[in-house]
Amino acid sequence: MKVTDRVLRMKESSTLAVAARAAALKREGADVVAFGTGEPDFDTPANIKDAAARALQAGQTKYVLTPGTPEARAAIAAKLRDENGIQCRPEHVSITAGAKHALYLVLQTLVEPGDDVVLPTPAWVSYRPLIELAGGRCIEVPCAMERGFKLTPAELEAAMTPRTVAVIFNSPSNPCGIAYSPDEVKALCEVVARHPKAAIVSDEIYEKLTYPEVCPGLRHFSPASIPAMAERTITLNGMSKAFAMTGWRIGYVCAPGMGGRFIQELVKLQAQMTNNIPSFFMPAIVEALSARSAPQVEAMRVEFARRAAIVGGLVAAIPRFRSVQPTGAFYSFPSIAACKGLTSPGGRAITDGQSFAEALLAEVHVALVPGGDFGDCAADHVRITFASDEATLRKGMSRIAEFTAALR
Ligand code: PMP
Ligand code: GLU
């Protein structure tokens, strides 16, 4: 027996690996503060759970069409039209096993070996491995923290090549915790519009988690709502973050391009691979996207905005960190560069984000994700996830502050 090179070469998901290490320490009895994995601490709203339970009890237990039931696809298409201004039809939507599965299907359908995919970094850990699995060349474009981790049109233009088939765009961003303004998105789309072979893959999983409370006037904007980009933008989203449904594994992709051919080919791959997601989740998707869930989604957003302000302040108060104020998603991504060359109270040398995170977990039991897997430019960063209640956030942040101050 053997393992293929392409799987051997692939890195493990460090976001999930940190969660596993924190859980193992907890099982050994340690008082671990888990700021690793990005998942809401809230439970799924009851009306959504009830919709799935009712469907299960009523016997909705058989296969349905691979991309989902007509009702669930129609609910998603209506949401994308009404909330995001994306002109699409239910046939342009496929419901997948999480946005991660949607990303896999999109890259396998879009990228030939040798094609270039532009990835503004720091970026979520799974993009690069999945681009490379499809045979693509991942063109990282480092985005400076001093400019709010935002890609500029000039940087994007310089990264585009005749072989560029896709630009990955993720706003609000994991791990940067920032969101682009509508004008900033439009300026980037103008660059892509000049390169007719390139598509935008817009990962909007954190769209609901945008905080005008900390950045007045900020709002989410979808590239596919720009008429010139509508055909060439593939929009990814899902239920995990906005609806606190990470464990359900529900994502979706909307791709109106090529007169509907692109999504048909993608669904062909999905049909050979996983077929439909659990059929009794379909009514839960319709329920989640109904007006009944909106107040609960907004209540979670308001709480995340409050935490963004708290954590932003606590991170900024650590003299050896440099950071930007989070304005979206639930991440702060400080640079720990000023800690390099120092030694922890337990005698560990701090050489980068990885050694910082390892020492922090071992010595004060706070789990963070080291920055390196978010991009080559991010090795001296760590990601702090603020998807915990305020007391836990304050406890973890004061441990981080004390640990950092004690480095010599
Ligand atoms: N995109 C981004 C930017 C993410 O942070 C995540 C992590 N959950 C995903 C996609 C995938 O989400 P899921 O598979 O849970 O829908
Ligand atoms: N996306 C979340 C994170 O970055 C969940 C874990 C994962 O799928 O990577 O922590």
mmCIF file of N, CA and C in Angstrom, residues 9 78 82 102 107 126 193 234 289 358 395 401:
data_model
loop_
_atom_site.group_PDB
_atom_site.id
_atom_site.type_symbol
_atom_site.label_atom_id
_atom_site.label_comp_id
_atom_site.label_asym_id
_atom_site.label_seq_id
_atom_site.Cartn_x
_atom_site.Cartn_y
_atom_site.Cartn_z
ATOM 1 N N ARG A 9 2.147 15.504 0.149
ATOM 2 C CA ARG A 9 2.639 16.887 0.101
ATOM 3 C C ARG A 9 1.719 17.856 0.834
ATOM 4 N N ALA A 78 -33.065 33.278 -3.803
ATOM 5 C CA ALA A 78 -33.822 34.476 -3.406
ATOM 6 C C ALA A 78 -33.000 35.314 -2.439
ATOM 7 N N ASP A 82 -31.983 39.095 -3.150
ATOM 8 C CA ASP A 82 -32.554 40.169 -2.315
ATOM 9 C C ASP A 82 -31.505 40.823 -1.421
ATOM 10 N N ALA A 102 -17.614 23.152 -1.098
ATOM 11 C CA ALA A 102 -17.933 24.005 -2.248
ATOM 12 C C ALA A 102 -16.638 24.506 -2.895
ATOM 13 N N LEU A 107 -12.716 24.586 -7.310
ATOM 14 C CA LEU A 107 -11.329 24.560 -7.792
ATOM 15 C C LEU A 107 -11.104 23.380 -8.731
ATOM 16 N N SER A 126 -6.968 26.669 4.189
ATOM 17 C CA SER A 126 -7.330 25.608 3.238
ATOM 18 C C SER A 126 -7.239 26.017 1.768
ATOM 19 N N ALA A 193 -11.851 42.577 -14.267
ATOM 20 C CA ALA A 193 -12.642 42.751 -15.499
ATOM 21 C C ALA A 193 -11.738 42.919 -16.721
ATOM 22 N N ILE A 234 -17.908 33.473 -8.857
ATOM 23 C CA ILE A 234 -18.468 32.298 -8.201
ATOM 24 C C ILE A 234 -18.553 32.662 -6.721
ATOM 25 N N LEU A 289 -33.041 30.737 6.312
ATOM 26 C CA LEU A 289 -33.032 31.921 5.446
ATOM 27 C C LEU A 289 -34.340 32.706 5.524
ATOM 28 N N GLU A 358 3.140 27.596 20.441
ATOM 29 C CA GLU A 358 3.447 26.358 21.167
ATOM 30 C C GLU A 358 3.784 26.654 22.628
ATOM 31 N N LYS A 395 -10.204 36.322 30.334
ATOM 32 C CA LYS A 395 -9.268 35.392 30.991
ATOM 33 C C LYS A 395 -8.119 35.029 30.039
ATOM 34 N N ALA A 401 -1.370 38.439 27.701
ATOM 35 C CA ALA A 401 -0.655 39.685 28.035
ATOM 36 C C ALA A 401 0.454 39.403 29.051
#
